[in-house]
């Protein structure tokens, strides 16, 4: 900066007010910013469909009156997979999620216990799934479609009991 410019900035006009150059420098302080704003806003978080499916599956199973998840065929294959050494119980059985950037939609297939109100169970499943998914992921759940594929009767044997060896 030249000496004449510095002199102009430090000088006041005859009324005692600051010059335009002095006012500008007083209003706009020079700050050095690093990064790009708040740390929480730097970068992007993506959530896989499988993550939302697991959360929804566990939340749906917590509801009283839900006997199992998935269709009969999916449960049969799941029972076989559970018996294989190293195999694990699939918490996503009967759950399909479509995940966008800020919203998700879910389709659930459930088996209810005999004697429960299907409407009440479906309502409770929706409430529990929506609360869990929104709390854990921050995604807005736009819909939870529930298909009741079967009713578990009291005298029916479990899939696991049907495969016991007949010989002793």
PDB file of C-alpha atoms in Angstrom:
ATOM      1  CA  UNK A   1       0.000   0.000   0.000  1.00  0.00           C
ATOM      2  CA  UNK A   2       1.365   3.466  -0.796  1.00  0.00           C
ATOM      3  CA  UNK A   3       1.788   6.182   1.813  1.00  0.00           C
ATOM      4  CA  UNK A   4      -0.867   8.438   0.260  1.00  0.00           C
ATOM      5  CA  UNK A   5      -3.512   5.715   0.470  1.00  0.00           C
ATOM      6  CA  UNK A   6      -2.671   5.044   4.112  1.00  0.00           C
ATOM      7  CA  UNK A   7      -2.893   8.765   4.876  1.00  0.00           C
ATOM      8  CA  UNK A   8      -6.336   8.966   3.240  1.00  0.00           C
ATOM      9  CA  UNK A   9      -7.677   6.091   5.343  1.00  0.00           C
ATOM     10  CA  UNK A  10      -6.456   7.570   8.594  1.00  0.00           C
ATOM     11  CA  UNK A  11      -7.797  11.056   7.901  1.00  0.00           C
ATOM     12  CA  UNK A  12     -11.297  12.226   8.829  1.00  0.00           C
ATOM     13  CA  UNK A  13     -13.284  14.752   6.846  1.00  0.00           C
ATOM     14  CA  UNK A  14     -14.020  18.176   8.330  1.00  0.00           C
ATOM     15  CA  UNK A  15     -17.198  16.954  10.142  1.00  0.00           C
ATOM     16  CA  UNK A  16     -15.231  14.302  12.082  1.00  0.00           C
ATOM     17  CA  UNK A  17     -16.830  11.314  10.366  1.00  0.00           C
ATOM     18  CA  UNK A  18     -14.746   8.529   8.912  1.00  0.00           C
ATOM     19  CA  UNK A  19     -14.068   8.323   5.219  1.00  0.00           C
ATOM     20  CA  UNK A  20     -15.684   5.639   3.068  1.00  0.00           C
ATOM     21  CA  UNK A  21     -12.488   3.609   2.960  1.00  0.00           C
ATOM     22  CA  UNK A  22     -12.234   3.572   6.764  1.00  0.00           C
ATOM     23  CA  UNK A  23     -15.886   2.561   7.191  1.00  0.00           C
ATOM     24  CA  UNK A  24     -15.488  -0.341   4.749  1.00  0.00           C
ATOM     25  CA  UNK A  25     -12.468  -1.733   6.546  1.00  0.00           C
ATOM     26  CA  UNK A  26     -14.203  -1.430   9.927  1.00  0.00           C
ATOM     27  CA  UNK A  27     -17.359  -3.245   8.761  1.00  0.00           C
ATOM     28  CA  UNK A  28     -15.685  -6.106   6.908  1.00  0.00           C
ATOM     29  CA  UNK A  29     -13.172  -7.790   9.171  1.00  0.00           C
ATOM     30  CA  UNK A  30     -10.780 -10.138   7.444  1.00  0.00           C
ATOM     31  CA  UNK A  31     -11.150 -13.691   8.713  1.00  0.00           C
ATOM     32  CA  UNK A  32      -9.505 -16.845   7.544  1.00  0.00           C
ATOM     33  CA  UNK A  33     -11.905 -19.772   7.167  1.00  0.00           C
ATOM     34  CA  UNK A  34     -10.731 -23.302   6.763  1.00  0.00           C
ATOM     35  CA  UNK A  35     -12.833 -26.180   5.532  1.00  0.00           C
ATOM     36  CA  UNK A  36     -16.286 -25.491   4.260  1.00  0.00           C
ATOM     37  CA  UNK A  37     -18.598 -24.707   7.119  1.00  0.00           C
ATOM     38  CA  UNK A  38     -19.783 -26.853   9.992  1.00  0.00           C
ATOM     39  CA  UNK A  39     -17.952 -30.161  10.409  1.00  0.00           C
ATOM     40  CA  UNK A  40     -21.265 -32.061  10.317  1.00  0.00           C
ATOM     41  CA  UNK A  41     -22.018 -30.713   6.825  1.00  0.00           C
ATOM     42  CA  UNK A  42     -18.716 -31.752   5.274  1.00  0.00           C
ATOM     43  CA  UNK A  43     -19.282 -34.856   3.215  1.00  0.00           C
ATOM     44  CA  UNK A  44     -22.211 -37.133   2.543  1.00  0.00           C
ATOM     45  CA  UNK A  45     -23.642 -40.097   4.419  1.00  0.00           C
ATOM     46  CA  UNK A  46     -25.278 -42.892   2.469  1.00  0.00           C
ATOM     47  CA  UNK A  47     -27.296 -45.687   4.038  1.00  0.00           C
ATOM     48  CA  UNK A  48     -27.555 -49.044   2.283  1.00  0.00           C
ATOM     49  CA  UNK A  49     -30.904 -50.738   1.721  1.00  0.00           C
ATOM     50  CA  UNK A  50     -29.730 -53.671   3.861  1.00  0.00           C
ATOM     51  CA  UNK A  51     -29.156 -51.422   6.869  1.00  0.00           C
ATOM     52  CA  UNK A  52     -32.723 -50.110   6.750  1.00  0.00           C
ATOM     53  CA  UNK A  53     -34.006 -53.675   6.174  1.00  0.00           C
ATOM     54  CA  UNK A  54     -32.236 -54.945   9.299  1.00  0.00           C
ATOM     55  CA  UNK A  55     -33.563 -52.105  11.448  1.00  0.00           C
ATOM     56  CA  UNK A  56     -37.106 -52.620  10.133  1.00  0.00           C
ATOM     57  CA  UNK A  57     -36.926 -56.407  10.528  1.00  0.00           C
ATOM     58  CA  UNK A  58     -35.843 -56.206  14.145  1.00  0.00           C
ATOM     59  CA  UNK A  59     -38.437 -53.533  14.943  1.00  0.00           C
ATOM     60  CA  UNK A  60     -41.240 -55.571  13.334  1.00  0.00           C
ATOM     61  CA  UNK A  61     -40.284 -58.738  15.235  1.00  0.00           C
ATOM     62  CA  UNK A  62     -40.524 -56.822  18.530  1.00  0.00           C
ATOM     63  CA  UNK A  63     -44.290 -56.366  18.096  1.00  0.00           C
ATOM     64  CA  UNK A  64     -46.519 -58.761  20.029  1.00  0.00           C
ATOM     65  CA  UNK A  65     -48.568 -60.816  17.581  1.00  0.00           C
ATOM     66  CA  UNK A  66     -45.879 -61.070  14.902  1.00  0.00           C
ATOM     67  CA  UNK A  67     -44.972 -64.750  14.776  1.00  0.00           C
ATOM     68  CA  UNK A  68     -42.463 -64.632  11.909  1.00  0.00           C
ATOM     69  CA  UNK A  69     -41.346 -62.633   8.889  1.00  0.00           C
ATOM     70  CA  UNK A  70     -41.456 -63.690   5.250  1.00  0.00           C
ATOM     71  CA  UNK A  71     -43.471 -66.134   3.176  1.00  0.00           C
ATOM     72  CA  UNK A  72     -43.599 -69.858   3.883  1.00  0.00           C
ATOM     73  CA  UNK A  73     -40.956 -70.600   1.252  1.00  0.00           C
ATOM     74  CA  UNK A  74     -38.586 -67.907   2.574  1.00  0.00           C
ATOM     75  CA  UNK A  75     -39.021 -69.259   6.118  1.00  0.00           C
ATOM     76  CA  UNK A  76     -38.312 -72.814   4.950  1.00  0.00           C
ATOM     77  CA  UNK A  77     -35.118 -71.775   3.195  1.00  0.00           C
ATOM     78  CA  UNK A  78     -34.216 -69.703   6.230  1.00  0.00           C
ATOM     79  CA  UNK A  79     -34.693 -72.680   8.557  1.00  0.00           C
ATOM     80  CA  UNK A  80     -32.339 -74.734   6.386  1.00  0.00           C
ATOM     81  CA  UNK A  81     -29.783 -71.919   6.272  1.00  0.00           C
ATOM     82  CA  UNK A  82     -29.973 -71.569  10.068  1.00  0.00           C
ATOM     83  CA  UNK A  83     -28.956 -75.234  10.446  1.00  0.00           C
ATOM     84  CA  UNK A  84     -25.867 -74.888   8.271  1.00  0.00           C
ATOM     85  CA  UNK A  85     -22.743 -74.413  10.385  1.00  0.00           C
ATOM     86  CA  UNK A  86     -21.706 -70.777  10.157  1.00  0.00           C
ATOM     87  CA  UNK A  87     -25.121 -69.761   8.846  1.00  0.00           C
ATOM     88  CA  UNK A  88     -26.984 -67.048  10.684  1.00  0.00           C
ATOM     89  CA  UNK A  89     -30.612 -66.141  11.134  1.00  0.00           C
ATOM     90  CA  UNK A  90     -31.600 -63.557   8.567  1.00  0.00           C
ATOM     91  CA  UNK A  91     -33.147 -60.505  10.210  1.00  0.00           C
ATOM     92  CA  UNK A  92     -33.985 -59.098   6.785  1.00  0.00           C
ATOM     93  CA  UNK A  93     -36.258 -62.013   5.826  1.00  0.00           C
ATOM     94  CA  UNK A  94     -39.618 -60.597   4.758  1.00  0.00           C
ATOM     95  CA  UNK A  95     -38.342 -57.014   4.479  1.00  0.00           C
ATOM     96  CA  UNK A  96     -37.649 -54.992   1.338  1.00  0.00           C
ATOM     97  CA  UNK A  97     -36.472 -51.375   1.499  1.00  0.00           C
ATOM     98  CA  UNK A  98     -36.028 -48.714  -1.155  1.00  0.00           C
ATOM     99  CA  UNK A  99     -33.710 -46.030   0.162  1.00  0.00           C
ATOM    100  CA  UNK A 100     -33.294 -42.582  -1.389  1.00  0.00           C
ATOM    101  CA  UNK A 101     -31.207 -39.639  -0.226  1.00  0.00           C
ATOM    102  CA  UNK A 102     -33.687 -38.443   2.405  1.00  0.00           C
ATOM    103  CA  UNK A 103     -36.612 -40.884   2.249  1.00  0.00           C
ATOM    104  CA  UNK A 104     -37.273 -44.606   2.381  1.00  0.00           C
ATOM    105  CA  UNK A 105     -40.199 -46.920   1.656  1.00  0.00           C
ATOM    106  CA  UNK A 106     -40.618 -50.399   3.133  1.00  0.00           C
ATOM    107  CA  UNK A 107     -42.488 -53.573   2.235  1.00  0.00           C
ATOM    108  CA  UNK A 108     -42.927 -56.153   5.013  1.00  0.00           C
ATOM    109  CA  UNK A 109     -44.307 -59.676   4.831  1.00  0.00           C
ATOM    110  CA  UNK A 110     -45.398 -61.037   8.198  1.00  0.00           C
ATOM    111  CA  UNK A 111     -46.995 -64.087   9.801  1.00  0.00           C
ATOM    112  CA  UNK A 112     -49.321 -63.272  12.694  1.00  0.00           C
ATOM    113  CA  UNK A 113     -50.328 -65.383  15.670  1.00  0.00           C
ATOM    114  CA  UNK A 114     -53.867 -66.783  15.615  1.00  0.00           C
ATOM    115  CA  UNK A 115     -56.333 -64.740  17.651  1.00  0.00           C
ATOM    116  CA  UNK A 116     -54.695 -61.323  17.371  1.00  0.00           C
ATOM    117  CA  UNK A 117     -56.277 -58.418  15.544  1.00  0.00           C
ATOM    118  CA  UNK A 118     -54.412 -58.145  12.247  1.00  0.00           C
ATOM    119  CA  UNK A 119     -55.279 -54.447  11.986  1.00  0.00           C
ATOM    120  CA  UNK A 120     -53.862 -53.747  15.454  1.00  0.00           C
ATOM    121  CA  UNK A 121     -50.702 -55.757  14.759  1.00  0.00           C
ATOM    122  CA  UNK A 122     -50.182 -54.000  11.406  1.00  0.00           C
ATOM    123  CA  UNK A 123     -50.647 -50.583  13.044  1.00  0.00           C
ATOM    124  CA  UNK A 124     -48.194 -51.450  15.828  1.00  0.00           C
ATOM    125  CA  UNK A 125     -45.658 -52.789  13.312  1.00  0.00           C
ATOM    126  CA  UNK A 126     -45.894 -49.581  11.254  1.00  0.00           C
ATOM    127  CA  UNK A 127     -45.445 -47.380  14.322  1.00  0.00           C
ATOM    128  CA  UNK A 128     -42.500 -49.396  15.652  1.00  0.00           C
ATOM    129  CA  UNK A 129     -40.744 -49.660  12.275  1.00  0.00           C
ATOM    130  CA  UNK A 130     -41.191 -45.971  11.440  1.00  0.00           C
ATOM    131  CA  UNK A 131     -39.937 -44.870  14.866  1.00  0.00           C
ATOM    132  CA  UNK A 132     -36.867 -47.140  14.733  1.00  0.00           C
ATOM    133  CA  UNK A 133     -35.862 -46.339  11.141  1.00  0.00           C
ATOM    134  CA  UNK A 134     -36.341 -42.578  11.484  1.00  0.00           C
ATOM    135  CA  UNK A 135     -34.536 -42.447  14.843  1.00  0.00           C
ATOM    136  CA  UNK A 136     -31.550 -44.507  13.717  1.00  0.00           C
ATOM    137  CA  UNK A 137     -31.116 -43.278  10.135  1.00  0.00           C
ATOM    138  CA  UNK A 138     -32.658 -39.815  10.016  1.00  0.00           C
ATOM    139  CA  UNK A 139     -34.504 -40.848   6.847  1.00  0.00           C
ATOM    140  CA  UNK A 140     -38.172 -40.000   6.441  1.00  0.00           C
ATOM    141  CA  UNK A 141     -40.257 -43.180   6.132  1.00  0.00           C
ATOM    142  CA  UNK A 142     -42.866 -42.373   3.506  1.00  0.00           C
ATOM    143  CA  UNK A 143     -44.697 -45.705   3.600  1.00  0.00           C
ATOM    144  CA  UNK A 144     -44.687 -49.114   5.237  1.00  0.00           C
ATOM    145  CA  UNK A 145     -46.670 -51.677   3.247  1.00  0.00           C
ATOM    146  CA  UNK A 146     -47.545 -54.829   5.183  1.00  0.00           C
ATOM    147  CA  UNK A 147     -48.602 -58.125   3.627  1.00  0.00           C
ATOM    148  CA  UNK A 148     -49.889 -60.778   6.024  1.00  0.00           C
ATOM    149  CA  UNK A 149     -48.910 -64.043   4.349  1.00  0.00           C
ATOM    150  CA  UNK A 150     -49.978 -66.538   7.012  1.00  0.00           C
ATOM    151  CA  UNK A 151     -51.527 -67.090  10.441  1.00  0.00           C
ATOM    152  CA  UNK A 152     -49.751 -69.298  12.962  1.00  0.00           C
ATOM    153  CA  UNK A 153     -52.310 -71.683  14.453  1.00  0.00           C
ATOM    154  CA  UNK A 154     -51.793 -72.902  18.026  1.00  0.00           C
ATOM    155  CA  UNK A 155     -51.591 -76.599  17.044  1.00  0.00           C
ATOM    156  CA  UNK A 156     -49.153 -76.103  14.136  1.00  0.00           C
ATOM    157  CA  UNK A 157     -45.632 -77.381  14.619  1.00  0.00           C
ATOM    158  CA  UNK A 158     -42.720 -75.053  14.043  1.00  0.00           C
ATOM    159  CA  UNK A 159     -40.627 -75.519  10.896  1.00  0.00           C
ATOM    160  CA  UNK A 160     -37.673 -76.497  13.086  1.00  0.00           C
ATOM    161  CA  UNK A 161     -39.637 -79.293  14.782  1.00  0.00           C
ATOM    162  CA  UNK A 162     -40.787 -80.782  11.463  1.00  0.00           C
ATOM    163  CA  UNK A 163     -37.257 -81.677  10.449  1.00  0.00           C
ATOM    164  CA  UNK A 164     -36.391 -83.839  13.485  1.00  0.00           C
ATOM    165  CA  UNK A 165     -35.105 -87.308  12.597  1.00  0.00           C
ATOM    166  CA  UNK A 166     -37.728 -90.031  12.851  1.00  0.00           C
ATOM    167  CA  UNK A 167     -35.337 -92.710  14.055  1.00  0.00           C
ATOM    168  CA  UNK A 168     -34.167 -92.818  17.639  1.00  0.00           C
TER     169      UNK A 168
END
